[in-house]
Short mmCIF file of C-alpha atoms in Angstrom, two decimals:
data_model
loop_
_atom_site.label_atom_id
_atom_site.label_comp_id
_atom_site.label_asym_id
_atom_site.label_seq_id
_atom_site.Cartn_x
_atom_site.Cartn_y
_atom_site.Cartn_z
CA MET A 27 131.68 194.67 -1.00
CA PRO A 28 129.06 192.10 -2.31
CA ALA A 29 126.98 190.14 0.16
CA ASN A 30 128.61 186.83 0.98
CA ASP A 31 127.57 183.47 2.01
CA GLY A 32 128.99 183.66 5.52
CA SER A 33 129.12 179.96 5.99
CA LEU A 34 132.39 179.89 3.99
CA LEU A 35 133.96 181.46 7.00
CA GLU A 36 133.00 178.50 9.20
CA PRO A 37 136.62 177.36 9.32
CA LEU A 38 137.60 180.64 10.92
CA VAL A 39 134.75 180.37 13.50
CA SER A 40 135.87 176.86 14.26
CA LYS A 41 139.54 177.89 14.60
CA LEU A 42 138.88 180.93 16.88
CA SER A 43 136.39 179.00 18.97
CA LYS A 44 139.36 176.77 20.01
CA LEU A 45 141.29 179.83 21.02
CA ALA A 46 138.73 181.63 23.15
CA GLU A 47 135.15 181.23 24.42
CA LEU A 48 133.00 182.82 21.75
CA SER A 49 129.38 183.82 22.20
CA ALA A 50 126.68 183.32 19.62
CA THR A 51 127.06 187.13 18.87
CA ASP A 52 130.77 186.73 18.29
CA ARG A 53 130.20 183.79 15.93
CA GLU A 54 127.54 185.79 14.08
CA ALA A 55 129.95 188.79 13.74
CA ILE A 56 132.67 186.56 12.29
CA LEU A 57 130.16 185.00 9.74
CA SER A 58 128.98 188.38 8.63
CA LEU A 59 132.53 189.68 7.80
CA PRO A 60 132.64 190.91 4.17
CA TYR A 61 135.16 188.96 2.13
CA THR A 62 136.17 188.01 -1.42
CA THR A 63 137.25 184.53 -2.38
CA GLU A 64 140.05 183.46 -4.78
CA GLU A 65 141.28 180.28 -6.10
CA VAL A 66 145.10 180.19 -6.56
CA ARG A 67 147.30 177.58 -8.16
CA ALA A 68 150.09 175.82 -6.38
CA GLY A 69 153.49 177.50 -6.20
CA ARG A 70 152.15 180.99 -6.37
CA CYS A 71 152.80 183.93 -4.09
CA LEU A 72 149.74 185.02 -1.94
CA ILE A 73 151.56 187.78 -0.12
CA ARG A 74 154.87 189.25 -1.08
CA GLU A 75 157.61 190.42 1.26
CA ARG A 76 157.84 194.28 1.53
CA SER A 77 154.25 194.69 0.09
CA ASN A 78 151.67 196.62 2.09
CA PRO A 79 148.70 194.29 2.38
CA GLY A 80 145.37 196.02 3.17
CA ARG A 81 143.69 192.67 3.64
CA CYS A 82 144.15 189.38 5.55
CA CYS A 83 144.26 186.05 4.01
CA LEU A 84 142.23 183.16 5.34
CA LEU A 85 142.96 179.70 3.93
CA LEU A 86 139.82 177.86 3.17
CA ARG A 87 141.23 174.91 1.34
CA GLY A 88 144.69 173.49 0.53
CA PHE A 89 148.16 174.23 1.91
CA ALA A 90 150.42 177.20 2.16
CA CYS A 91 153.61 178.28 3.79
CA ARG A 92 155.41 181.34 4.94
CA SER A 93 158.98 181.84 3.78
CA LYS A 94 161.92 184.22 3.62
CA MET A 95 164.80 184.46 1.05
CA SER A 96 168.40 184.99 1.82
CA ALA A 97 170.47 187.23 -0.50
CA ASN A 98 172.13 184.19 -2.13
CA GLY A 99 168.71 182.83 -3.18
CA GLY A 100 168.19 180.31 -0.44
CA ARG A 101 164.64 179.93 0.73
CA GLN A 102 163.73 179.13 4.26
CA ILE A 103 160.16 177.97 4.78
CA VAL A 104 159.26 179.17 8.40
CA SER A 105 155.83 177.53 8.80
CA PHE A 106 153.22 175.36 7.08
CA HIS A 107 149.58 176.32 7.00
CA LEU A 108 146.37 174.47 6.43
CA GLN A 109 142.56 175.16 6.22
CA GLY A 110 141.27 177.54 8.80
CA ASP A 111 144.60 179.34 9.27
CA LEU A 112 144.86 183.14 9.05
CA LEU A 113 148.04 183.58 7.09
CA ASP A 114 148.96 187.09 7.98
CA VAL A 115 147.02 188.21 10.98
CA GLN A 116 150.07 190.39 11.89
CA HIS A 117 149.05 192.79 9.16
CA LEU A 118 146.23 194.02 11.42
CA LEU A 119 148.92 195.92 13.24
CA LEU A 120 152.08 195.79 11.12
CA ARG A 121 152.09 197.67 7.87
CA VAL A 122 154.74 195.92 5.76
CA ALA A 123 154.97 192.15 5.01
CA ASP A 124 158.26 190.92 6.33
CA HIS A 125 158.04 187.54 4.58
CA ASN A 126 156.33 185.77 1.68
CA VAL A 127 153.24 183.59 1.81
CA GLU A 128 153.12 180.98 -0.86
CA THR A 129 150.83 178.16 -1.98
CA ILE A 130 151.97 174.59 -1.69
CA THR A 131 148.93 173.11 -3.34
CA ASP A 132 146.01 174.63 -5.30
CA VAL A 133 144.18 176.66 -2.69
CA LYS A 134 141.04 178.66 -2.06
CA VAL A 135 141.33 181.64 0.11
CA ALA A 136 139.15 184.39 1.48
CA TRP A 137 140.43 187.92 1.64
CA ILE A 138 139.14 189.99 4.57
CA ALA A 139 139.88 193.77 4.70
CA LYS A 140 142.14 194.33 7.60
CA ASP A 141 140.04 197.29 8.81
CA ASP A 142 137.04 194.98 9.10
CA LEU A 143 139.03 192.22 10.91
CA SER A 144 140.63 194.85 13.15
CA ARG A 145 137.24 196.32 14.09
CA LEU A 146 135.85 192.92 14.81
CA ALA A 147 138.78 192.21 17.20
CA PHE A 148 138.34 195.54 19.00
CA GLU A 149 134.50 195.35 19.18
CA HIS A 150 134.40 191.75 20.32
CA PRO A 151 137.13 191.23 22.98
CA ASP A 152 136.90 187.47 23.01
CA ILE A 153 137.57 187.50 19.24
CA GLY A 154 140.43 189.92 19.93
CA ARG A 155 141.77 187.53 22.55
CA ALA A 156 141.50 184.47 20.07
CA LEU A 157 143.43 186.36 17.43
CA TRP A 158 146.08 187.45 19.95
CA ARG A 159 146.46 183.78 21.15
CA ASP A 160 146.68 182.70 17.50
CA THR A 161 149.63 185.00 16.90
CA LEU A 162 151.30 183.87 20.21
CA ILE A 163 150.87 180.21 19.08
CA ASP A 164 152.42 181.14 15.71
CA ALA A 165 155.39 182.51 17.61
CA SER A 166 155.63 179.39 19.69
CA ILE A 167 155.76 177.27 16.50
CA PHE A 168 158.53 179.61 15.13
CA ARG A 169 160.52 179.07 18.36
CA GLU A 170 160.15 175.29 17.98
CA TRP A 171 161.30 175.56 14.41
CA VAL A 172 164.41 177.52 15.33
CA LEU A 173 165.28 174.67 17.69
CA ASN A 174 164.48 172.18 15.04
CA VAL A 175 166.70 173.72 12.30
CA GLY A 176 169.43 174.86 14.76
CA ARG A 177 169.94 171.93 17.08
CA ARG A 178 168.39 168.61 15.73
CA ASP A 179 170.07 166.35 13.36
CA ALA A 180 168.53 165.67 9.85
CA LYS A 181 166.48 162.61 10.78
CA VAL A 182 165.00 164.14 13.91
CA ARG A 183 164.23 167.37 12.09
CA ILE A 184 162.29 165.58 9.46
CA ALA A 185 160.47 163.37 11.98
CA HIS A 186 159.63 166.42 14.03
CA MET A 187 158.25 168.19 11.08
CA LEU A 188 156.04 165.12 10.25
CA CYS A 189 154.79 164.92 13.75
CA GLU A 190 153.80 168.60 13.89
CA PHE A 191 152.13 168.34 10.45
CA ALA A 192 150.14 165.24 11.54
CA ALA A 193 149.05 166.89 14.78
CA ARG A 194 147.91 170.03 12.94
CA CYS A 195 146.09 168.04 10.23
CA VAL A 196 144.22 166.22 12.99
CA ALA A 197 143.34 169.50 14.72
CA ALA A 198 142.01 170.87 11.35
CA GLY A 199 139.96 167.78 10.78
CA LEU A 200 142.08 166.50 7.91
CA GLY A 201 143.06 162.80 8.24
CA SER A 202 144.24 160.96 11.28
CA ALA A 203 147.60 160.96 13.14
CA GLU A 204 148.17 157.39 11.93
CA ARG A 205 147.57 158.14 8.26
CA PHE A 206 147.77 161.56 6.46
CA GLU A 207 148.66 163.05 3.08
CA LEU A 208 151.85 164.98 2.84
CA PRO A 209 151.40 167.82 0.29
CA MET A 210 154.85 169.09 0.27
CA THR A 211 157.61 168.19 -2.15
CA GLN A 212 161.02 166.92 -0.89
CA GLU A 213 162.30 170.33 -2.03
CA GLN A 214 159.78 172.10 0.23
CA ILE A 215 160.45 169.75 3.21
CA GLY A 216 164.19 170.59 2.55
CA ASP A 217 163.50 174.33 2.66
CA ALA A 218 161.59 173.89 5.91
CA THR A 219 164.34 171.81 7.57
CA GLY A 220 167.46 173.40 5.99
CA LEU A 221 168.31 170.23 4.10
CA THR A 222 168.88 169.35 0.36
CA PRO A 223 166.02 167.45 -1.31
CA VAL A 224 168.36 164.39 -1.64
CA HIS A 225 169.07 164.45 2.01
CA VAL A 226 165.33 164.70 2.79
CA ASN A 227 164.66 161.63 0.53
CA ARG A 228 167.44 159.74 2.39
CA MET A 229 166.15 160.63 5.79
CA LEU A 230 162.58 159.64 4.85
CA ARG A 231 164.04 156.35 3.81
CA VAL A 232 165.90 155.92 7.09
CA LEU A 233 162.63 156.70 9.03
CA GLY A 234 160.99 154.01 6.90
CA GLU A 235 163.81 151.53 7.50
CA ASP A 236 163.61 152.23 11.22
CA GLY A 237 159.93 151.29 10.96
CA VAL A 238 158.55 154.52 12.43
CA ILE A 239 156.93 155.57 9.20
CA ALA A 240 155.55 153.83 6.08
CA ARG A 241 155.25 155.74 2.82
CA ALA A 242 153.06 155.09 -0.16
CA GLY A 243 153.33 157.98 -2.54
CA ARG A 244 152.38 161.09 -0.62
CA THR A 245 150.61 159.09 2.09
CA ILE A 246 152.35 158.75 5.39
CA LYS A 247 151.51 156.08 7.93
CA ILE A 248 152.69 156.17 11.48
CA ALA A 249 151.83 152.95 13.29
CA ASP A 250 153.46 153.52 16.59
CA TRP A 251 153.05 157.10 17.72
CA GLU A 252 154.81 156.72 20.99
CA ARG A 253 157.92 155.53 19.19
CA MET A 254 157.54 158.31 16.54
CA ARG A 255 157.30 160.89 19.27
CA GLN A 256 160.54 159.61 20.83
CA VAL A 257 162.35 159.48 17.51
CA ALA A 258 161.24 163.04 16.58
CA ASP A 259 161.79 164.58 20.01
CA PHE A 260 158.19 165.79 19.68
CA ASP A 261 156.31 167.26 22.53
CA ALA A 262 153.10 168.92 21.47
CA THR A 263 153.01 171.42 24.39
CA TYR A 264 154.22 174.15 22.05
CA LEU A 265 151.07 173.83 19.95
CA HIS A 266 149.01 174.63 22.90
CA ALA A 267 146.43 172.09 21.87
CA VAL A 268 144.71 174.20 19.26
CA ALA A 269 146.98 174.86 16.29
CA MET B 10 162.05 174.21 -16.68
CA PRO B 11 163.39 170.75 -17.08
CA ARG B 12 163.10 168.24 -14.26
CA TYR B 13 166.11 166.30 -13.03
CA PHE B 14 166.13 163.20 -10.82
CA PHE B 15 168.85 162.65 -8.19
CA HIS B 16 169.44 158.98 -7.49
CA LEU B 17 171.68 158.40 -4.47
CA TYR B 18 173.95 155.40 -4.34
CA ASP B 19 175.38 155.07 -0.80
CA ASP B 20 174.89 151.92 1.29
CA ILE B 21 171.67 151.50 -0.55
CA VAL B 22 170.26 152.65 -3.90
CA LEU B 23 167.80 155.47 -3.29
CA HIS B 24 165.62 156.35 -6.23
CA ASP B 25 164.38 159.84 -6.58
CA GLU B 26 160.73 159.66 -7.72
CA GLU B 27 159.99 163.30 -7.44
CA GLY B 28 162.83 165.22 -9.09
CA ILE B 29 163.56 168.94 -9.06
CA GLU B 30 162.80 171.50 -11.66
CA LEU B 31 166.04 173.37 -12.58
CA PRO B 32 167.15 175.64 -15.43
CA ASP B 33 169.82 173.41 -16.99
CA LEU B 34 172.39 170.72 -16.50
CA ALA B 35 174.82 173.12 -14.89
CA ALA B 36 172.23 173.91 -12.15
CA ALA B 37 171.60 170.11 -11.75
CA ARG B 38 175.22 169.61 -11.22
CA ASP B 39 175.32 172.39 -8.56
CA GLU B 40 172.36 170.72 -6.79
CA ALA B 41 174.20 167.35 -6.87
CA VAL B 42 177.28 168.88 -5.48
CA ARG B 43 175.33 170.67 -2.78
CA ALA B 44 173.65 167.34 -1.81
CA ALA B 45 176.93 165.32 -1.91
CA ARG B 46 178.69 167.91 0.35
CA GLU B 47 175.74 167.87 2.79
CA LEU B 48 175.57 164.11 3.01
CA ALA B 49 179.27 163.87 3.41
CA CYS B 50 179.09 166.50 6.27
CA GLN B 51 176.41 164.34 7.91
CA GLU B 52 178.74 161.38 7.59
CA VAL B 53 181.70 163.19 9.07
CA ARG B 54 179.45 164.26 12.00
CA ASN B 55 178.53 160.56 12.46
CA GLY B 56 182.15 159.59 12.43
CA LYS B 57 182.66 157.87 9.10
CA LEU B 58 183.09 159.32 5.57
CA SER B 59 182.58 157.05 2.56
CA LEU B 60 184.16 158.65 -0.58
CA HIS B 61 182.78 155.94 -3.01
CA HIS B 62 179.19 157.09 -2.58
CA ARG B 63 177.75 158.83 -5.67
CA ILE B 64 174.74 160.65 -7.14
CA GLU B 65 173.47 159.84 -10.55
CA VAL B 66 171.32 162.44 -12.22
CA GLU B 67 168.73 161.58 -14.88
CA ASP B 68 166.68 163.78 -17.05
CA GLU B 69 162.81 163.51 -17.60
CA GLN B 70 163.40 160.77 -20.19
CA ASN B 71 165.25 158.67 -17.65
CA ARG B 72 168.52 159.34 -19.49
CA PRO B 73 171.60 159.45 -17.30
CA VAL B 74 173.15 162.92 -17.65
CA LEU B 75 175.57 163.10 -14.79
CA THR B 76 177.43 160.99 -12.37
CA LEU B 77 178.90 162.70 -9.33
CA PRO B 78 181.11 160.56 -7.06
CA PHE B 79 181.26 162.23 -3.58
CA LYS B 80 184.97 162.57 -3.83
CA ALA B 81 184.42 164.84 -6.87
CA ALA B 82 182.24 167.14 -4.80
CA PHE B 83 184.92 168.44 -2.52
CA GLY B 84 188.73 168.43 -2.09
CA VAL B 85 190.54 166.55 0.57
CA GLU B 86 193.91 167.89 1.67
CA ASP B 87 196.34 166.17 4.12
CA LYS B 88 199.66 167.80 4.65
CA SER B 89 200.57 165.76 7.71
CA ALA B 90 203.82 163.82 7.50
CA GLY B 91 203.70 160.30 6.16
#
């Protein structure tokens, strides 16, 4: 493995620092992890279901999602991801990928051997704790998405998805909650909310007519967050303040 | 794959700026039917179904290639008396 400029792993340090109290030694250990980088175009598969990944994927730039396919070809997106997210930390302990990880935009990723990451987690208990919390928060987000797709109507579903995305962009240092870029297509929003793209477009229009969002191309503006939270049934508790 | 645009004519006209890449016109029709059925379901849930709504599909050259009235997207049967 070639020597790397560890500073590229800063987004990981910054993410894990929010999940546990890390010492200077912990931070140093993360930054000295060996890795390789790769630039991948939008719409590609980073990790394929049923594969046996020997490495973990850290998203350095751009947006990605996790998804599963039904036998009839329907795709369900189960989470969106942005810079600083580890896309498959479960592969430290689970051998086979049980879902796909796909790019939404052009991305830059760092691949870290799972043995290296695993060793880091066991030798530095606070890093281990941070990774554990990360997977627990992932699970919390999945639970919220089950509620979203199973029990909320189309308008609330989309509003909720927008709120979560805004909150996570802010946490990752991308844009503000009042104004952010939405990288997903209507088709991808539909796959995340169990709706057809036409229905997504209609509901975005309704949210615009209701005055809770304003759209200009891919830019979303939310002027009144309190109102948006109410419309979206959004309570950020499940993000545990760090996602 | 060609891109098709699905414009919705319900109480308003909703232009599709993005479109969807689909293999052919048959797939575009399937997509329009799927959307019409889903929107009709939503209407039924809200208590009012409007059968005159429609979806107009255009290709990449903005040529209309298909009009799908909602009532052509599903059957309605009523065997009750009268």
